[in-house]
Coordinates of C-alpha atoms in Angstrom, one line a residue:
X176 CA 206.0 38.4 128.0
X177 CA 207.7 36.4 130.6
X178 CA 211.2 35.3 129.6
X179 CA 213.4 32.4 131.0
X180 CA 217.1 31.5 130.5
X181 CA 218.5 28.2 131.6
X182 CA 222.3 27.4 131.8
X183 CA 222.0 23.7 132.8
X184 CA 219.8 20.7 131.9
X185 CA 218.7 20.0 135.5
X186 CA 217.1 23.3 135.9
X187 CA 215.5 23.2 132.5
X188 CA 214.0 19.8 133.2
X189 CA 212.5 21.1 136.4
X190 CA 210.9 23.9 134.6
X191 CA 209.7 21.7 131.8
X192 CA 207.5 19.7 134.2
X193 CA 205.5 22.7 135.2
X194 CA 205.7 25.0 132.2
X195 CA 202.6 26.0 130.2
X196 CA 202.8 24.8 126.5
X197 CA 203.3 26.0 123.8
X198 CA 206.3 28.1 124.7
X199 CA 208.5 30.0 122.3
X200 CA 212.3 28.8 122.1
X201 CA 214.8 31.3 120.6
X202 CA 218.5 31.2 119.8
X203 CA 220.5 34.4 120.6
X204 CA 221.1 35.1 116.9
X205 CA 218.9 35.2 113.8
X206 CA 216.6 37.6 111.7
X207 CA 213.5 37.2 109.8
X208 CA 212.0 34.6 112.4
X209 CA 215.0 32.4 111.9
X210 CA 215.9 30.4 115.0
X211 CA 212.4 31.1 116.6
X212 CA 210.3 27.9 117.2
X213 CA 207.2 26.9 119.0
X214 CA 207.8 24.0 121.6
X215 CA 204.6 22.2 122.3
X216 CA 205.4 19.6 124.9
X217 CA 207.7 18.7 127.8
X218 CA 209.5 16.0 126.0
X219 CA 210.3 18.2 123.0
X220 CA 211.7 20.9 125.3
X221 CA 213.9 18.4 127.1
X222 CA 215.1 17.1 123.7
X223 CA 216.1 20.6 122.9
X224 CA 217.9 21.0 126.1
X225 CA 219.8 17.7 125.7
X226 CA 221.3 19.2 122.4
X227 CA 222.0 22.6 123.8
X228 CA 223.8 21.3 126.7
X229 CA 225.4 18.5 124.6
X230 CA 226.8 18.8 121.0
X231 CA 224.9 22.1 120.4
X232 CA 222.5 23.3 117.6
X233 CA 223.3 24.8 114.1
X234 CA 222.7 28.5 114.1
X235 CA 221.1 27.9 110.7
X236 CA 218.1 25.6 110.3
X237 CA 218.7 24.4 106.8
X238 CA 215.3 22.6 106.5
X239 CA 213.6 25.7 107.6
X240 CA 215.6 27.7 105.2
X241 CA 214.5 25.5 102.2
X242 CA 210.8 25.8 103.3
X243 CA 211.1 29.6 103.4
X244 CA 212.9 29.8 100.1
X245 CA 210.1 27.8 98.4
X246 CA 207.4 30.0 100.2
X247 CA 209.0 33.2 99.0
X248 CA 209.6 31.7 95.5
X249 CA 205.8 31.2 95.3
X250 CA 205.3 34.8 96.4
X251 CA 207.6 35.9 93.5
X252 CA 210.3 37.2 95.9
X253 CA 212.9 34.5 95.3
X254 CA 214.3 32.8 92.3
X255 CA 214.6 29.1 91.6
X256 CA 218.4 29.4 92.1
X257 CA 217.7 30.5 95.7
X258 CA 215.9 27.2 96.4
X259 CA 219.0 25.2 95.1
X260 CA 221.3 27.4 97.3
X261 CA 219.0 26.7 100.4
X262 CA 219.2 22.9 99.5
X263 CA 223.0 23.2 99.4
X264 CA 223.1 24.6 103.0
X265 CA 222.0 21.2 104.2
X266 CA 225.6 20.2 103.7
X267 CA 227.5 23.5 103.5
X268 CA 227.0 26.0 106.3
X269 CA 226.2 29.6 105.5
X270 CA 228.9 32.2 106.1
X271 CA 227.6 33.5 109.5
X272 CA 227.2 29.9 110.6
X273 CA 230.8 29.1 109.8
X274 CA 231.9 32.2 111.8
X275 CA 229.8 31.7 114.9
X276 CA 229.8 28.0 115.2
X277 CA 227.1 26.0 117.0
X278 CA 224.7 27.4 119.6
X279 CA 225.1 25.7 123.0
X280 CA 225.3 26.1 126.7
X281 CA 221.9 28.0 127.2
X282 CA 218.2 27.7 126.6
X283 CA 216.2 30.8 126.1
X284 CA 212.4 30.7 126.3
X285 CA 209.6 33.3 126.0
X286 CA 206.0 33.1 126.9
X287 CA 203.7 32.5 123.9
X288 CA 201.0 35.2 123.4
X289 CA 198.2 33.5 121.4
X290 CA 195.6 35.1 119.2
X291 CA 198.0 37.3 117.2
X292 CA 197.8 37.1 113.4
X293 CA 200.5 39.9 113.1
X294 CA 203.2 41.8 115.0
X295 CA 204.1 45.5 114.9
X296 CA 207.6 46.8 114.2
X297 CA 208.4 50.3 115.4
X298 CA 211.8 51.9 114.7
X299 CA 212.9 54.9 116.7
X300 CA 215.7 57.0 115.7
X301 CA 216.2 59.7 118.4
X302 CA 213.0 61.8 118.5
X303 CA 211.4 60.2 115.3
X304 CA 209.6 56.9 114.7
X305 CA 208.1 54.9 111.8
X306 CA 206.3 51.6 111.9
X307 CA 205.0 48.6 109.8
X308 CA 202.5 46.0 110.6
X309 CA 203.5 42.4 109.6
X310 CA 201.2 39.4 109.3
X311 CA 202.2 35.9 110.1
X312 CA 203.0 33.1 107.6
X313 CA 200.2 30.8 106.8
X314 CA 199.7 28.3 109.6
X315 CA 202.6 29.9 111.6
X316 CA 202.9 32.2 114.7
X317 CA 205.9 34.1 113.2
X318 CA 205.5 37.4 111.4
X319 CA 209.0 38.7 111.1
X320 CA 210.3 38.1 107.5
X321 CA 206.9 37.0 106.3
X322 CA 206.7 39.5 103.5
X323 CA 203.1 40.4 104.3
X324 CA 203.3 44.1 105.3
X325 CA 200.8 47.0 105.8
X326 CA 201.8 50.6 106.3
X327 CA 198.6 52.6 107.0
X328 CA 199.0 55.2 109.7
X329 CA 195.7 54.2 111.4
X330 CA 197.1 50.7 112.2
X331 CA 199.4 52.2 115.0
X332 CA 197.9 53.5 118.2
X333 CA 199.3 56.1 120.4
X334 CA 200.1 53.7 123.3
X335 CA 202.3 51.6 121.0
X336 CA 204.3 54.7 119.7
X337 CA 204.5 56.3 123.3
X338 CA 205.8 52.9 124.7
X339 CA 208.4 52.7 121.9
X340 CA 209.8 56.3 122.6
X341 CA 209.8 55.7 126.3
X342 CA 211.8 52.4 126.0
X343 CA 214.3 53.9 123.5
X344 CA 214.9 56.8 125.9
X345 CA 215.4 54.6 128.8
X346 CA 218.1 52.4 127.0
X347 CA 219.7 55.6 125.6
X348 CA 219.9 54.4 122.0
X349 CA 220.2 56.2 118.7
X350 CA 218.6 53.7 116.6
X351 CA 216.5 50.7 117.7
X352 CA 213.8 48.4 116.3
X353 CA 211.0 47.0 118.5
X354 CA 208.7 44.1 117.9
X355 CA 205.3 44.1 119.7
X356 CA 202.3 41.9 119.9
X357 CA 199.1 42.6 121.7
X358 CA 197.4 41.0 124.8
X359 CA 194.2 42.3 126.1
X360 CA 194.6 45.4 124.0
X361 CA 198.1 46.3 125.4
X362 CA 201.3 46.2 123.4
X363 CA 203.9 43.8 124.7
X364 CA 207.5 44.0 123.7
X365 CA 208.9 40.7 122.4
X366 CA 212.2 41.6 120.8
X367 CA 214.4 44.6 120.2
X368 CA 217.3 45.0 117.7
X369 CA 219.8 47.6 116.6
X370 CA 219.4 46.6 112.9
X371 CA 216.8 46.0 110.3
X372 CA 216.5 45.3 106.5
X373 CA 215.8 48.7 104.9
X374 CA 213.8 47.5 101.9
X375 CA 210.9 46.7 104.1
X376 CA 210.3 50.4 105.0
X377 CA 210.5 52.3 101.7
X378 CA 206.6 52.3 101.5
X379 CA 206.2 54.0 104.8
X380 CA 203.6 56.9 104.5
X381 CA 205.3 59.1 107.0
X382 CA 206.8 59.2 110.5
X383 CA 205.8 60.4 114.1
X384 CA 208.0 62.8 116.3
X385 CA 208.3 62.2 120.0
X386 CA 205.2 64.3 120.6
X387 CA 203.3 61.8 118.4
X388 CA 202.7 64.4 115.7
X389 CA 202.4 62.8 112.2
X390 CA 204.6 64.0 109.4
X391 CA 203.3 62.6 106.1
X392 CA 205.5 61.9 103.1
X393 CA 208.8 60.3 102.1
X394 CA 211.7 60.5 104.6
X395 CA 215.3 59.3 104.9
X396 CA 215.9 57.7 108.2
X397 CA 219.6 57.2 107.5
X398 CA 220.0 60.9 107.1
X399 CA 218.6 61.3 110.7
X400 CA 221.3 59.0 111.9
X401 CA 224.0 61.0 110.2
X402 CA 222.7 64.3 111.3
X403 CA 222.6 63.1 115.0
X404 CA 226.3 61.9 114.7
X405 CA 227.2 65.3 113.3
X406 CA 225.4 67.0 116.2
X407 CA 227.0 64.8 118.8
X408 CA 230.4 65.3 117.4
X409 CA 230.0 69.2 117.3
X410 CA 228.9 69.1 120.9
X411 CA 231.9 67.0 121.9
X412 CA 234.2 69.5 120.2
X413 CA 232.6 72.3 122.3

């Protein structure tokens, strides 16, 4: 999707007059769809800009955190104490927020791709890849962190996997996670990250190699990382 970054309010206001809405606004940090919002109007976007080029915005949205804690409590994935902790963060910042401070000085936007009820997370570690399909929250466009996950091999087409291996090779990374959505049957990369929460991948049914051959059964991706480090170290010694 198209991406836009602004470093002053004047240029953002000019863009806001002609932009298509809704448009996705993101902060540079966050996980599980935190700090990802859908902006629906010019006035809403300018209000965000005034804060980002003024006093700044908290890196942790406490109200959204409470809603998410309640939602996951109803799913059986959180305890009541987690809701009270989320409420406490209205006043007391979470640890990473205390360390990083407020977000300010930029506005990062991304084209909104409609008609997606899910996204596809593909993790590439050297010449191997595994994947999950994540469905969006109810009445929401965000899938990351939703907890609604499917693992069937048939959900992931060859073009998605081939694209993932190609990008990983170009950026010369050992381990990387890609998030894709689809437009007109084509996968579009919306985010990439070096890290991910391991628990979401325990139920994967297998993995692909870079030739797109499927290897069914349990696997340990962290062993792949260590083996690659060992191989790299031995090659350096030679």
